[in-house]
Amino acid sequence: MKFTDGYWGIREGVTPHYAVHVYDVDVEPDALTVYAPTRRVNHRGDTLNLPLLTARFSSPMENVIRVQVWHHKGGQPRRPEFTLYPQPAPDVAIHNDDKAATLTTGQLTARIERAGDWKVQFKDDDKVITESGWRALGIMDTPEGRFIHEQLALGVGECVYGLGERFTPFVKNGQVVDLWQEDGGTSSEQAYKNVPLYLTNRGYGVFINHPEKVSLEIASEKVERVQFSVPGEYLDYFFIYGPTPKAVLDRYTALTGRPALPPAWSFGLWLTTSFTTDYDEDTVTGFIQGMADRDLPLHVFHFDCFWMKAFHWCNFEWDPAVFPDPVGMLQRLKARGLKICVWINPYIAQRSALFDEGMAHGYLLKRPDGSVFQWDKWQAGMGLVDFTNPEARRWYGDKLRALVDMGADSFKTDFGERIPTDVVYFDGSDPVLMHNYYTQLYNQTVFEVLEEKLGKGEATVFARSATAGGQQYPVHWGGDSTATFESMAESLRGGLSLGMSGFGFWSHDMGGFELTASADVYKRWCAFGLLSSHSRLHGNSSYRVPWLFDEAASTGPTASDVLRFFTKLKCRLMPYLFDAAIEAHEHGAPMLRAMPLEFPDDPGCDTLDRQYMLGGSLLVAPIFSSDGKVDYYLPEGRWTNFLSNHVVEGGRWIRETHGYLSLPLMARPNSIIAVGANEQKPDYDFAGGVTFHLFELADNATATARVPTLKGETALTATATRAGQEIHVVVEGVTKPWSVVLRNVTAVQSVKGGVAQAEEQGTRIIPDVKVGAITIQL
């Protein structure tokens, strides 16, 4: 929200009150409280008739400083609030003298200038990271009401990322961002997932601890600053220092909640009925049999909205006209080894049998006059479940428990964005704050039902809306895209931004949701989708089974060929991918990583939004063109295409042309990638027959890889160390056969503890039975 008119002027109707200087400081054992008048106080008379801002600086954990600013403190407490998880108390050093007051936690110091004009610097030793300076902190009286804002400086070349799943340019500089949940698709500035966290390439993040609308001017109103403002008299933000971006996400997710670890089966291929298409059990069975007939591994089948009768969403009852035997049908599908997902939303249509029940018991949101809030958006006469009512959550959850008992393994938690503000909540929550926060209670309710029924580590949803803390309830997908290369690219930008906002797992509709993709778009999107954390084929008015995209006279690979190739590749990569999932669960680093997250010291990565790292060792550059041409950037080092074995020297841009069974899937130098022995399913014994692919190990370098169990524990750990022409590989936890492939190494002189076999990709080393260490002489 803009308050000024250019750099010097003020927008008409706006009266600003800026913090001018520090008048006094109160020192506590672990905090500083600073008092800043809004005009300079030179004598006693100047203390009269002016606003005074109070700013408290404290540290909830090492390298994090919380800044709370009040104008008037006497307002009523407002809820909901984001849940913040307590951390071990950090060591805090406080100093206060005539020149400055400082609070230090870890490497981070807040220095508040006492002798001159208002200035708060965030520092690492003597290095200034950013600062709040002239006309940065203040309250604004406007025709729309009172607001409070802060502005933090941007340095030369500093880039801003995050703020949820945003489909606008990946670097947010120059953008105005209002964090307000909207059902806007993937082709607008609106977002389903608004998260008040931004990161920059200077090694810090800012979490604005407000669930209501937060407005940001990012190098827009003031091109040298990021401004964030909220309505009212109070502002609360956390300055989170890394100094690496992954360390920022580690600390942020410690505060707001770690992503749960999804079950391994969820990483397989999902196929849906699509949305408005006609389907019944015969259609579903035909799709599943068609996949089997074509040797297309399938792991999850999803029933979209019309598993329930039209005008009845949600009544959680199968439409008997198209699914007369749902229990038997689900048993038949599960006998094929499939998991089952069904679509839900948090709304109850008036024709649903549950509407009268919900109205009678007070389970639906009400208007101020006590009547049930209803509208005709989406479903005729629908009401909204009031998730602030514990009994309503139990009631809604009981419907889901019955579906789990019937055979459902997951729920697609659609919607959650269209939440009115002229309503009254059971627990008295502020409806403006609840607009963004509603989705948190919705997804939490559903996720906890799945955990209760299926066990911890077996729960996953497929959610569209989210806010801060929503990363705890994965998986999230990108919403309504269009079947074009442009929409495929904007979906990736949204996923990169969401990953920079603390979300570990993300998917998108392969082939696009709206319209019907060309064969080119479908095949390229399948490659991209199966090299994402989660992979689902879904559409609106047309099916997404691959044989509908198989060109009758094609000379190249068909859509079925492409889908088969990349599905089997993903299954083989599961030991590596599930290890990356565990890292997301334990430390908040997303599986799909923007390049500056993995390479913060390479300025060539700062603005990249058409490629990403999948885990820490594989670079993916999806192809967004029908001619197969792709431009991508490689950081320094010798990178190897995982598919073709072609070695490319990095530190530069690369231009290539790829067929449909190829793309830049580049293995990072000095890395080990664990490849599994099963190409048919994602949930198998990853350690059984695992192959460790070793890439470009430099002299005196060490590479490691972990092979997890399906429960997220460590089954094997491989470590490779090179000294001159000798490579020593140690694998801890060995009970089953394993091997090592030295990629692009055509021959070795000798092997202690195993034998060498030449193969197309390099040299495979097969250890002696139960040997956990080998030495290779090159």
PDB file of C-alpha atoms in Angstrom, residues 91 297 344 381 450 484 579 620 637 644 773:
ATOM      1  CA  ASP A  91      22.502 -16.416  24.676  1.00  0.00           C
ATOM      2  CA  PRO A 297       3.260 -47.536 -13.467  1.00  0.00           C
ATOM      3  CA  ILE A 344     -13.337 -32.407  -0.713  1.00  0.00           C
ATOM      4  CA  GLY A 381     -26.688 -21.735  -1.095  1.00  0.00           C
ATOM      5  CA  LEU A 450      -5.448 -39.002   8.325  1.00  0.00           C
ATOM      6  CA  THR A 484       0.332 -23.953 -22.466  1.00  0.00           C
ATOM      7  CA  ASP A 579      16.387 -38.511   1.345  1.00  0.00           C
ATOM      8  CA  VAL A 620      16.489 -29.738 -13.746  1.00  0.00           C
ATOM      9  CA  GLY A 637      32.293 -27.343 -12.110  1.00  0.00           C
ATOM     10  CA  SER A 644      22.980 -39.101 -21.486  1.00  0.00           C
ATOM     11  CA  ALA A 773      34.294 -50.730   2.015  1.00  0.00           C
TER      12      ALA A 773
END
